[in-house]
Coordinates of N, CA and C in Angstrom, one line a residue:
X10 N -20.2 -20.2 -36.9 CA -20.8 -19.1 -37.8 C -22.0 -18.5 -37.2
X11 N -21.7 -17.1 -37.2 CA -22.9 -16.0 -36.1 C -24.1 -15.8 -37.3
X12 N -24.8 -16.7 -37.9 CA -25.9 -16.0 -38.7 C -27.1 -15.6 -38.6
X13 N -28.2 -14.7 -39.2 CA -29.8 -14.5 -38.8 C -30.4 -15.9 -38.5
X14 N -30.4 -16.6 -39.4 CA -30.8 -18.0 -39.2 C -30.9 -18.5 -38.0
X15 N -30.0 -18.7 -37.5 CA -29.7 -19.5 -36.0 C -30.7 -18.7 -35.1
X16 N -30.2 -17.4 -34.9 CA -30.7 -16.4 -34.2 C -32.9 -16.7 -34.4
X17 N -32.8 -16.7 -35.7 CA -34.7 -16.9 -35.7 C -34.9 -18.1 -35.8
X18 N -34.5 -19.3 -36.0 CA -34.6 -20.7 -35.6 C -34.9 -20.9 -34.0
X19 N -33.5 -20.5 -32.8 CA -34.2 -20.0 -31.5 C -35.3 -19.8 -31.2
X20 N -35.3 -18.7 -31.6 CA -37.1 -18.2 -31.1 C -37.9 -18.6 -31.7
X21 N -37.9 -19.1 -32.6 CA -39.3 -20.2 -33.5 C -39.3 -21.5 -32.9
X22 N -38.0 -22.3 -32.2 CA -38.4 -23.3 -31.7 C -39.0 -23.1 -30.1
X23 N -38.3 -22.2 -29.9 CA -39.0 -21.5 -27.9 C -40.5 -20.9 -28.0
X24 N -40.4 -20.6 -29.6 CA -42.5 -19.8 -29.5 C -43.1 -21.6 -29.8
X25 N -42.4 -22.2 -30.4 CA -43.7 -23.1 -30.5 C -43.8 -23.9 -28.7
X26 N -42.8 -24.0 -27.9 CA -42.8 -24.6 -26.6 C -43.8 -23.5 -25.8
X27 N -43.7 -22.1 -26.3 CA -45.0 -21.0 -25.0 C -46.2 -22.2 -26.0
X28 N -46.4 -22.0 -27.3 CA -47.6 -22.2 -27.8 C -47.7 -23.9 -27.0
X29 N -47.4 -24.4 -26.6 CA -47.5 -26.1 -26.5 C -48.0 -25.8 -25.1
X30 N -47.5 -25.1 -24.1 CA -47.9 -24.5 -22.9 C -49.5 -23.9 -22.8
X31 N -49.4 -22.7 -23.3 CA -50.6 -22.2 -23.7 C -51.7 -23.1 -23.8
X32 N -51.5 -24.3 -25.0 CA -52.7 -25.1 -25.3 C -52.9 -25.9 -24.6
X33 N -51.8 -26.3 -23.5 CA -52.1 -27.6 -22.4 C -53.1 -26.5 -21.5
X34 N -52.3 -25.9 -21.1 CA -53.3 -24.8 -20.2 C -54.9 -24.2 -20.5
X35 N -55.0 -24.2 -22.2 CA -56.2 -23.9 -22.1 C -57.1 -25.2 -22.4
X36 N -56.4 -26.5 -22.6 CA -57.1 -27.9 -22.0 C -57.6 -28.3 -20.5
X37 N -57.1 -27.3 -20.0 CA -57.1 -27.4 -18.2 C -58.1 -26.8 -17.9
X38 N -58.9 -26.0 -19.1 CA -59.8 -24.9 -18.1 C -60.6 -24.8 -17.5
X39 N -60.5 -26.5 -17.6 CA -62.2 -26.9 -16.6 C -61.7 -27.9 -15.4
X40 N -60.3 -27.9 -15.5 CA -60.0 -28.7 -14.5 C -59.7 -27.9 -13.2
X41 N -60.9 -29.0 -11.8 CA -60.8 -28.5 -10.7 C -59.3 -28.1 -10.0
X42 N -59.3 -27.3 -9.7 CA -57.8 -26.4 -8.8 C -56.4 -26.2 -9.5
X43 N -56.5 -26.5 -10.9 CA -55.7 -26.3 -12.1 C -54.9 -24.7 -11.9
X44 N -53.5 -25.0 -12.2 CA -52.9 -23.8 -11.7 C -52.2 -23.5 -13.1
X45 N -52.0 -22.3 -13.5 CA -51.6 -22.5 -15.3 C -50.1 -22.1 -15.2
X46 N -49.7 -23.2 -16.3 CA -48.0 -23.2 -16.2 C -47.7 -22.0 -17.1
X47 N -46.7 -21.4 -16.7 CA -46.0 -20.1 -17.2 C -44.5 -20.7 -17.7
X48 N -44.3 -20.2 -18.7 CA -42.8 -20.2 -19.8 C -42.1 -19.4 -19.1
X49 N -40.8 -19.7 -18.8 CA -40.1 -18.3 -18.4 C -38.3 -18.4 -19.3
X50 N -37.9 -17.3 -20.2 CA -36.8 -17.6 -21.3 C -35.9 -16.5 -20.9
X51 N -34.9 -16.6 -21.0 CA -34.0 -15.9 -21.2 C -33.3 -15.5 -22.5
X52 N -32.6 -14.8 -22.3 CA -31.6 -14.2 -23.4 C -29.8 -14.7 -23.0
X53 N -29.6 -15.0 -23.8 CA -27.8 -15.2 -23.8 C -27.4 -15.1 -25.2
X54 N -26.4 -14.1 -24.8 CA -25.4 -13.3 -26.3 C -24.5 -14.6 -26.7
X55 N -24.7 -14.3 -28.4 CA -24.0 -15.5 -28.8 C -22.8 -14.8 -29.1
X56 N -21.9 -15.7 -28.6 CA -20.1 -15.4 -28.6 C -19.9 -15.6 -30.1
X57 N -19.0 -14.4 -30.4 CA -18.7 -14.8 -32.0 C -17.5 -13.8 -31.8
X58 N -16.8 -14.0 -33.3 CA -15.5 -12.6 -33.9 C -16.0 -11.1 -33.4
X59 N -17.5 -11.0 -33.9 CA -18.1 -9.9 -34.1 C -18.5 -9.1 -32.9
X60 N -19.2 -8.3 -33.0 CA -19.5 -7.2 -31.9 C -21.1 -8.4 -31.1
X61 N -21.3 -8.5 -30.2 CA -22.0 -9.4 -29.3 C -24.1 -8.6 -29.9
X62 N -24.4 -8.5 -30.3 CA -25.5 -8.0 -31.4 C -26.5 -9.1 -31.1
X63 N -25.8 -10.1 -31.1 CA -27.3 -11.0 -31.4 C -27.5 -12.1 -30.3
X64 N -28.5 -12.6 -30.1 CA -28.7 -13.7 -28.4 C -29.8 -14.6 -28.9
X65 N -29.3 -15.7 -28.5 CA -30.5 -17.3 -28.5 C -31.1 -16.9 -27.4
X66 N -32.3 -17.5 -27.5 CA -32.9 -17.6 -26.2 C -32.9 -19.4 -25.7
X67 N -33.2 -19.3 -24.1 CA -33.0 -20.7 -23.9 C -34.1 -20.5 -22.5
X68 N -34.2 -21.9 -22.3 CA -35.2 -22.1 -21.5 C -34.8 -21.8 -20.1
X69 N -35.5 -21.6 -19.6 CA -35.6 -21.2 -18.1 C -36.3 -21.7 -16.8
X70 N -35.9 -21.7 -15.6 CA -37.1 -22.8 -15.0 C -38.7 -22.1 -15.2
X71 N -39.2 -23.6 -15.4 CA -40.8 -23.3 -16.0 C -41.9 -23.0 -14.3
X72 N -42.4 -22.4 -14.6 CA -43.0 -21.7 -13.1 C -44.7 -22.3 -12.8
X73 N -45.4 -21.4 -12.4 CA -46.9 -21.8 -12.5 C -47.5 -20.3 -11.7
X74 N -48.7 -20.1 -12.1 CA -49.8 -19.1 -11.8 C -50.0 -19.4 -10.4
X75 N -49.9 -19.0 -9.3 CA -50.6 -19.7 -8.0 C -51.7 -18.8 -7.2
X76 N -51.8 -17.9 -8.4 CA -53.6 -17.0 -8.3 C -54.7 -18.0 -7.8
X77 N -55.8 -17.8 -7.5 CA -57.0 -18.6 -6.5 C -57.6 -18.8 -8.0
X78 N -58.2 -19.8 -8.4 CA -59.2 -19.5 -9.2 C -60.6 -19.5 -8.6
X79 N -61.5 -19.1 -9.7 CA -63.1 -19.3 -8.7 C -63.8 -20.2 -8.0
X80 N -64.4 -20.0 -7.3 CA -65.1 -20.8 -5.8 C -66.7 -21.2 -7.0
X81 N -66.5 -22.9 -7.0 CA -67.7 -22.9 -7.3 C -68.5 -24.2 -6.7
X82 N -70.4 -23.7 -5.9 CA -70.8 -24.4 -4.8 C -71.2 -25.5 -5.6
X83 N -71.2 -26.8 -4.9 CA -71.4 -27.9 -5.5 C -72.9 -29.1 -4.7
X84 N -72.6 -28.4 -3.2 CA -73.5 -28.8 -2.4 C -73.1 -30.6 -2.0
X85 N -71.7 -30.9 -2.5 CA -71.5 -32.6 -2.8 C -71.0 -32.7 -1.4
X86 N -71.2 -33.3 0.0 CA -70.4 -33.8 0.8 C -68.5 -33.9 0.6
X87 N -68.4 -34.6 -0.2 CA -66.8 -34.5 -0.3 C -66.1 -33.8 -1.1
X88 N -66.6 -32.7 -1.5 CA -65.6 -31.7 -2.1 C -65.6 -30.6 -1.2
X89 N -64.7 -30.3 -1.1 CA -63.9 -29.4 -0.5 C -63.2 -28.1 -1.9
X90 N -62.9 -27.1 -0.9 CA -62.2 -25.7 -1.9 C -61.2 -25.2 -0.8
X91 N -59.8 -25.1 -1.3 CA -59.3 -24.3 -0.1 C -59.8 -22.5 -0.1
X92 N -59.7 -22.5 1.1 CA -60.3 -20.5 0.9 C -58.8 -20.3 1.0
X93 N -58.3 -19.3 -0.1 CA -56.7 -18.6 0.4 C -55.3 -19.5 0.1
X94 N -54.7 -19.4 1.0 CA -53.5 -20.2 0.2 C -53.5 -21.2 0.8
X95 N -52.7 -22.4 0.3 CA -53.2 -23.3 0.9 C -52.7 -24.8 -0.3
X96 N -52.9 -26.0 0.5 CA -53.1 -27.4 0.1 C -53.4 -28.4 0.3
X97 N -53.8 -29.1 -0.1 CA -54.5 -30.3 0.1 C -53.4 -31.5 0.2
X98 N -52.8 -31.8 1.4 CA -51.8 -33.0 0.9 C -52.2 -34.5 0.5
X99 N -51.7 -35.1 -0.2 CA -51.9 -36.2 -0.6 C -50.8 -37.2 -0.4
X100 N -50.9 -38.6 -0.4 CA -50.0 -39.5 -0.2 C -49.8 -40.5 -1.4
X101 N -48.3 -40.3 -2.3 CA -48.1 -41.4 -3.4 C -48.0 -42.7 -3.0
X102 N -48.3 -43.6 -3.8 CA -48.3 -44.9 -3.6 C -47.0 -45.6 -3.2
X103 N -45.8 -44.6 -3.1 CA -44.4 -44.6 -3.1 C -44.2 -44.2 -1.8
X104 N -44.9 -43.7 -1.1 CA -45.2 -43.3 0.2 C -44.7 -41.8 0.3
X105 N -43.9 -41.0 -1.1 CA -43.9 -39.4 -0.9 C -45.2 -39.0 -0.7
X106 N -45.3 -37.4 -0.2 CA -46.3 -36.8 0.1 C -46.1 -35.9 -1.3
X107 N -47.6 -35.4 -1.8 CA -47.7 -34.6 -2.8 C -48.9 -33.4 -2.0
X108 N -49.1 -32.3 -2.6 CA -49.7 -31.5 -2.9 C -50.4 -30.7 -4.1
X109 N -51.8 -30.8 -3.4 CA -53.3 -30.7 -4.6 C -54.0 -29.3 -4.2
X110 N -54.4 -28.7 -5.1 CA -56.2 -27.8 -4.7 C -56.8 -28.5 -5.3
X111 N -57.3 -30.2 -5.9 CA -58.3 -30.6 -6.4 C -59.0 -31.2 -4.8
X112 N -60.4 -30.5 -4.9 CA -61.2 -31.0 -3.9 C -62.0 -32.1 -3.9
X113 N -61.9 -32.8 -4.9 CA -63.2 -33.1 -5.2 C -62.8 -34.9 -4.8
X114 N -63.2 -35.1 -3.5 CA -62.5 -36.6 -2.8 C -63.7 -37.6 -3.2
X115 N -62.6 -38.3 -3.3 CA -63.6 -39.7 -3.2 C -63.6 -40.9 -2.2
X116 N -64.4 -41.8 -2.3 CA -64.3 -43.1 -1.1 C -63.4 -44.2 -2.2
X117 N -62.4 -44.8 -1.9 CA -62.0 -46.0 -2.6 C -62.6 -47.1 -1.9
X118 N -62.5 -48.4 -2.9 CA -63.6 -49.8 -2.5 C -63.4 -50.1 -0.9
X119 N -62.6 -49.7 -0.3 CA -62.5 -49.6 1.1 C -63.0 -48.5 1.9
X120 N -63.3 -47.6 1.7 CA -63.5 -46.5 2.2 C -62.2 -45.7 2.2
X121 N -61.2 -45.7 2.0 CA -60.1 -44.9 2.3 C -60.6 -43.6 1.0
X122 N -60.5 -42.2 1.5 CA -60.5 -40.9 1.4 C -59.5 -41.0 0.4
X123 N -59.9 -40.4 -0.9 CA -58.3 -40.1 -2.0 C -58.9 -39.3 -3.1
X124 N -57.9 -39.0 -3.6 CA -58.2 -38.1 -4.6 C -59.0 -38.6 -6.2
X125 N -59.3 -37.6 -7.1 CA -60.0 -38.3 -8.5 C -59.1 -39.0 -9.0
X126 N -57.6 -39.2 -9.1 CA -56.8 -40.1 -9.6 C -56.4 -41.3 -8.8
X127 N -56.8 -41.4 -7.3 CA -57.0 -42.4 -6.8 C -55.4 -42.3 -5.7
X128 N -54.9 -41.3 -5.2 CA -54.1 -41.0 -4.4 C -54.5 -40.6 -3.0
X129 N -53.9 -41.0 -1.9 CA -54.8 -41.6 -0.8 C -55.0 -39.8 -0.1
X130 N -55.2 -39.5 0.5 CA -55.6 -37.9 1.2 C -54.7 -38.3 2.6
X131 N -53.8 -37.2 2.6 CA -53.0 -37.9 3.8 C -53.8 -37.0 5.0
X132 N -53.8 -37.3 6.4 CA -54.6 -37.1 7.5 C -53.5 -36.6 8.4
X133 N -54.0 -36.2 9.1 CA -53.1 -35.5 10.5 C -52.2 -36.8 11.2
X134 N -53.2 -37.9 11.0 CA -53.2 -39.0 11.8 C -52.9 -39.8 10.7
X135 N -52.7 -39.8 9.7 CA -52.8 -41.1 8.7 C -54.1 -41.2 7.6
X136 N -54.1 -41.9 6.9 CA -55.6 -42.4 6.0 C -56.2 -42.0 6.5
X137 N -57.7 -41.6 5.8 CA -58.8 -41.5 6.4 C -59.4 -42.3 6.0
X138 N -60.3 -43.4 7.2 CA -61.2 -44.5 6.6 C -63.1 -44.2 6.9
X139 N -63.8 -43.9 5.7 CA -65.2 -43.4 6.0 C -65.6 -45.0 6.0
X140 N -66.8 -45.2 7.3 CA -67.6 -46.6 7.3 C -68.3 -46.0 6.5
X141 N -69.2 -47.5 6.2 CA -70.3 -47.3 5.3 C -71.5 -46.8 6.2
X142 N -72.9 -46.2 5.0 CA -73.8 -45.6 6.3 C -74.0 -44.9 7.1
X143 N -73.2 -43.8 6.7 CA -72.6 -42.4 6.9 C -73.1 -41.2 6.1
X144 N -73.5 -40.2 7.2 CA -73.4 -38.8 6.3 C -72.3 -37.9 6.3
X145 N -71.7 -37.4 5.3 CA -70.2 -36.9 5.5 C -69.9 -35.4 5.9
X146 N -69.3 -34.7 6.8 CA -69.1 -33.5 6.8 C -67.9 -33.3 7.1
X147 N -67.6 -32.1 6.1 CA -66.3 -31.5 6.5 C -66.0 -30.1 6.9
X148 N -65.4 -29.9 8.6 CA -65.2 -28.7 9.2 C -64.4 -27.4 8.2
X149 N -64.2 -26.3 8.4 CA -63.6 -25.5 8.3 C -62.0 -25.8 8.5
X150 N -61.7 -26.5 9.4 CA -60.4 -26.5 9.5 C -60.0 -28.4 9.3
X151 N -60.8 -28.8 7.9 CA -60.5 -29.6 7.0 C -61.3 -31.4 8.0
X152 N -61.5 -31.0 9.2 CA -62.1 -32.0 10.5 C -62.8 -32.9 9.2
X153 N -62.9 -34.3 9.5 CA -63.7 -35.4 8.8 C -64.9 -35.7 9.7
X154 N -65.9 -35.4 9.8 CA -66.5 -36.1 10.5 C -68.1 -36.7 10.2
X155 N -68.8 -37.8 10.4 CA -69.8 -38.4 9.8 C -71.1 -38.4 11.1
X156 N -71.9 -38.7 10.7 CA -73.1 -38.9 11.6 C -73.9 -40.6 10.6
X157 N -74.0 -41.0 11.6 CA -74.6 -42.4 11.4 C -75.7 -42.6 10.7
X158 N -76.4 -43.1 9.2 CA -78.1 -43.2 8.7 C -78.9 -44.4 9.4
X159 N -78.3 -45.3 9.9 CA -78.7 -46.3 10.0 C -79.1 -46.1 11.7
X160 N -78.8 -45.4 12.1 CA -79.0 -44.9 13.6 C -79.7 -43.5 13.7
X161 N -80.7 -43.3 15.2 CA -81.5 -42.3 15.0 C -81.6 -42.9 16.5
X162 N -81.2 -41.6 17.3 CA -81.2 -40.5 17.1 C -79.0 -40.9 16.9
X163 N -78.4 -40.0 16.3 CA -76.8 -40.4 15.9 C -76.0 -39.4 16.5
X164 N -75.3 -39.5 17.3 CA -74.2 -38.5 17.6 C -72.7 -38.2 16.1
X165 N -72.8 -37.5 16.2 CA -71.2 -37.2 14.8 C -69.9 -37.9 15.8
X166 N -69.3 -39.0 14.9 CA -68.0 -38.9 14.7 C -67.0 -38.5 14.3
X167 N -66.2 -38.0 14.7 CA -64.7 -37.5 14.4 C -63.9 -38.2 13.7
X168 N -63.5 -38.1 12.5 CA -62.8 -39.9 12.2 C -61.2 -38.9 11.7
X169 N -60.9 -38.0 11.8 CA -59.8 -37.1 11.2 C -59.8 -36.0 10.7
X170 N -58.7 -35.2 10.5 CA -58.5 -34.0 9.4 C -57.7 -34.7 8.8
X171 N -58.1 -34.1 7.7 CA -57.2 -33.6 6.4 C -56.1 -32.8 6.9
X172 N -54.9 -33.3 6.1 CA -53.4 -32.2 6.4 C -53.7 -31.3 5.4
X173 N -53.8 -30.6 5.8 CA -53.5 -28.8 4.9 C -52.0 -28.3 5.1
X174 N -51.6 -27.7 4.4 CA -50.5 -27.1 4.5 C -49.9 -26.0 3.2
X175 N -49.0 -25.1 3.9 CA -48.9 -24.0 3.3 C -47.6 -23.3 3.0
X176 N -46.9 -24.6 1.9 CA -45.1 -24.0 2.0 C -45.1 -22.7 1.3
X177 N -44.3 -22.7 1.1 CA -43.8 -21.2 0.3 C -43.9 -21.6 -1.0
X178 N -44.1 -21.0 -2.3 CA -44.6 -21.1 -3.6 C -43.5 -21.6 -4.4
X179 N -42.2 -20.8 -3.8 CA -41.1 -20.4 -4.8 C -40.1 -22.1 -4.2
X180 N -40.6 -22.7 -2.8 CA -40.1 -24.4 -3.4 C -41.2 -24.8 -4.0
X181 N -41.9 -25.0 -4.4 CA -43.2 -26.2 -5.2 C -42.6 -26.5 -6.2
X182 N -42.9 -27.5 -6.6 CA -42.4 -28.0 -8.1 C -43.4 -28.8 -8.4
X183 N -44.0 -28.7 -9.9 CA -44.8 -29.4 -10.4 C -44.1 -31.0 -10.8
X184 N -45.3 -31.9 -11.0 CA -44.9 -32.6 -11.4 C -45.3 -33.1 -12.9
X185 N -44.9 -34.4 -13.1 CA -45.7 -34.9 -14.3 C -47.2 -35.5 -14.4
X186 N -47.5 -35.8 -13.3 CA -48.9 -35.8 -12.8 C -49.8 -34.9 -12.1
X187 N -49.2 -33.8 -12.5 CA -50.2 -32.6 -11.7 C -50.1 -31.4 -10.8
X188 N -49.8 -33.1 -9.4 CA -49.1 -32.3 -8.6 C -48.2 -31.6 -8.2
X189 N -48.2 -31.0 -7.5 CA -47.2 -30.3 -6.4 C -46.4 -30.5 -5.5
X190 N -45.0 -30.8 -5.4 CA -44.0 -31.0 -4.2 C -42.8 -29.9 -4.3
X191 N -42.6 -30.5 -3.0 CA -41.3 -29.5 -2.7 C -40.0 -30.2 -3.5
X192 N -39.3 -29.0 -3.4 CA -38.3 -29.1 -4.1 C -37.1 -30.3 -3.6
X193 N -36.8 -30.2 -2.4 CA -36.0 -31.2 -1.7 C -37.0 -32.3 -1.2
X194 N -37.8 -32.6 -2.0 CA -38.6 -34.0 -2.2 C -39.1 -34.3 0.0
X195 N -38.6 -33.3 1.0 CA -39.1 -33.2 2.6 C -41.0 -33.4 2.1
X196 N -41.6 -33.4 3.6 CA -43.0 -33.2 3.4 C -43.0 -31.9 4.6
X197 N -44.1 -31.2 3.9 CA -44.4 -29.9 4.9 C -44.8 -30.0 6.1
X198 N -44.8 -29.2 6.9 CA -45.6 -29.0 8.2 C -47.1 -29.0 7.6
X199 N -48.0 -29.4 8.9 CA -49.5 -29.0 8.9 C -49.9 -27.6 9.3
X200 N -50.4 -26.8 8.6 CA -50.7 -24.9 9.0 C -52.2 -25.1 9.0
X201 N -52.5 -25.0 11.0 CA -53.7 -24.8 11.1 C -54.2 -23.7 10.5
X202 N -53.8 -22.6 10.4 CA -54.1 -21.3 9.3 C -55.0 -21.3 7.9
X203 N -55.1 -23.0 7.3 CA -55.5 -23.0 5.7 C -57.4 -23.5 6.6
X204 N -57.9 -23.4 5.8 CA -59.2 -22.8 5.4 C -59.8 -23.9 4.1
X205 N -61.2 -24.3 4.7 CA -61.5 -24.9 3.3 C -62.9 -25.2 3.5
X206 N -63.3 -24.8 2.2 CA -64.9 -24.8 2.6 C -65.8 -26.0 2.1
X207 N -66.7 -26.5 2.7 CA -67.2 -27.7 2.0 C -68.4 -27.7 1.2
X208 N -68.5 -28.5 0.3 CA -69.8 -28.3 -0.1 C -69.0 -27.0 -1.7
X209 N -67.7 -27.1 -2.3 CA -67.2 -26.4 -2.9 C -66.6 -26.7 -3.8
X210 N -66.4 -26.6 -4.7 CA -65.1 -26.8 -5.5 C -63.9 -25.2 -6.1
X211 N -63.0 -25.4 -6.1 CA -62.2 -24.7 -7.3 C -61.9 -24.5 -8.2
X212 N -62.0 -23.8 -9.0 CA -62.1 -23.7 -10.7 C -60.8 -23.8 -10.7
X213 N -60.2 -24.1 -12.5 CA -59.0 -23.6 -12.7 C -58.6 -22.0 -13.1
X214 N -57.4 -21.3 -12.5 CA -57.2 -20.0 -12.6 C -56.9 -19.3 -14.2
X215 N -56.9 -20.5 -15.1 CA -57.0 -20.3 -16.4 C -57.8 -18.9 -17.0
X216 N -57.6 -18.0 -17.9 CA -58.2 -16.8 -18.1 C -58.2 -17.7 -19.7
X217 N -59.8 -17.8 -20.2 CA -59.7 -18.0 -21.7 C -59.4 -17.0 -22.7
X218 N -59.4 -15.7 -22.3 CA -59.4 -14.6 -23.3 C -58.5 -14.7 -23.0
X219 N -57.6 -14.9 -22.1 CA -56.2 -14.0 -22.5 C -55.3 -15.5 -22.6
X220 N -55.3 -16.9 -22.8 CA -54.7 -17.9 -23.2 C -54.9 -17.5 -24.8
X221 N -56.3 -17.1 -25.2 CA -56.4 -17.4 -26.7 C -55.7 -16.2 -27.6
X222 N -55.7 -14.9 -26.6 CA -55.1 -13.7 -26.9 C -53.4 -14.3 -27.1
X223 N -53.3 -15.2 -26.0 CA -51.8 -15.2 -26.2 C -51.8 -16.3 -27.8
X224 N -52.3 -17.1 -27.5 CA -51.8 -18.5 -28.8 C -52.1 -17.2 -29.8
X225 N -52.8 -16.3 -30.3 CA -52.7 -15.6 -31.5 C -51.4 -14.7 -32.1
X226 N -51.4 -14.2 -30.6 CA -49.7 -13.2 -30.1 C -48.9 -14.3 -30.9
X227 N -49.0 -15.3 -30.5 CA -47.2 -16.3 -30.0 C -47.4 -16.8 -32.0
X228 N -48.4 -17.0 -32.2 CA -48.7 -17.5 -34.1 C -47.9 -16.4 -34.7
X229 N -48.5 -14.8 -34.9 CA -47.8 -14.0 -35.4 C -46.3 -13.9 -34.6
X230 N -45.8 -13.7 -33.9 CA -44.6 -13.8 -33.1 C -43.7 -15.2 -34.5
X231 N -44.6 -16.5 -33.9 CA -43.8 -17.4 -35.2 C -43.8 -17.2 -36.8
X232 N -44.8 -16.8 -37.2 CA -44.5 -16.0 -38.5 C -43.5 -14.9 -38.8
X233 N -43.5 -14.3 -37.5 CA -42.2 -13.3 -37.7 C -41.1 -14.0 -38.0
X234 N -40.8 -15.0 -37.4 CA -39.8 -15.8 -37.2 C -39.4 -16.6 -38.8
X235 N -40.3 -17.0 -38.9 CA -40.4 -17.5 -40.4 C -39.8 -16.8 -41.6
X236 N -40.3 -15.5 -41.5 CA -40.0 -14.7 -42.4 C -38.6 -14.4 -42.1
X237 N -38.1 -14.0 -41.1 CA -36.3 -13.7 -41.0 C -35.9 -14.9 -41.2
X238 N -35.9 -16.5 -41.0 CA -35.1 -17.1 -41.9 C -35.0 -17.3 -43.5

């Protein structure tokens, strides 16, 4: 049976999933290198007796914003910002490789380099392990390298890069933890090309006026909906 009902049921259950989007996104707004997830729906005509007039909508692959958000200085040793496009790879405890723009690294009880969620920072070479008693710097083209406190006068050691890397947008797939992988679950090449400045962090690309502009859109949008069933 081809009714109105069905037809505005659709789109009242698809506006409340942008609205569920929307609000995770505008929870993220302060999260470092946060990329905001985009709804994307289609139309399909519902087959009936009748003349083809009316279409469900249905979901479509769900996408993400991969706009820069803003550069903000932090002065912290181990935060990092990528300049431009770009990623921060990281390594799962499963031993896949993932990709991040959160800069903001930390030392685990060992020294090993990893992310705020505690996911290791993968290296050109492997781990990065910081000794203790160290000042930390990080080059332009992601270089780890420390200078000694406990020594004077101290030459800088080299202890690694960070893998940066720069696939193409349209494989990335988000995950349920955040990050970013490719779609055929491969790990990328390293692109000396990416850029990253220290002493930085990344905002999320989140726009508050126009998340809250949307949740008001997407409310009246569901009230329309209301009313035609």
């Amino acid at each position: 049976m081809d009714r109105l009902i069905y037809t505005a049921g659709s789109g009242a259950k698809h506006i409340l999933e942008q609205q569920a989007t929307t609000s995770n996104n505008m929870a993220n707004l302060n999260t470092t290198g946060f990329r905001a997830q985009l709804d994307t729906f289609r139309a399909v005509p519902v087959q009936s007796e009748g003349l083809p007039t009316r279409t469900f909508v249905v979901n479509n692959t769900v996408g993400a914003d991969f706009s820069a958000g803003p550069l903000q200085l932090t002065g912290r040793d181990l935060d990092v910002a990528i300049k431009g496009p770009g990623w921060i790879a990281v390594q799962n405890a499963d031993g896949s490789e993932a990709y991040t723009r959160n800069g903001a690294l930390q030392m685990s009880p060992n020294g090993v380099l990893t992310t705020t969620s505690g996911a290791t920072i993968a290296g050109e070479g492997g781990p990065i392990t910081i000794p203790p008693d160290v000042t930390v710097t990080v080059g332009g083209d992601g270089t780890i390298s420390t200078v000694s406190t406990a020594e004077r006068p101290a030459a800088p050691v080299i202890l690694g890069r960070i893998k940066l890397v720069n696939p193409s947008e349209k494989d990335l797939v988000r995950g349920d933890d955040g990050l970013f992988r490719l779609k055929d679950g491969a790990s990328a090449q390293p692109d000396p090309a990416v850029r990253v400045a220290g002493g930085a962090l990344e905002g999320s690309n989140v726009n508050a006026v126009d998340a809250m502009v949307s949740m008001i859109g997407l409310a009246r949008s569901f009230e329309t909906q209301m009313s035609l069933m």
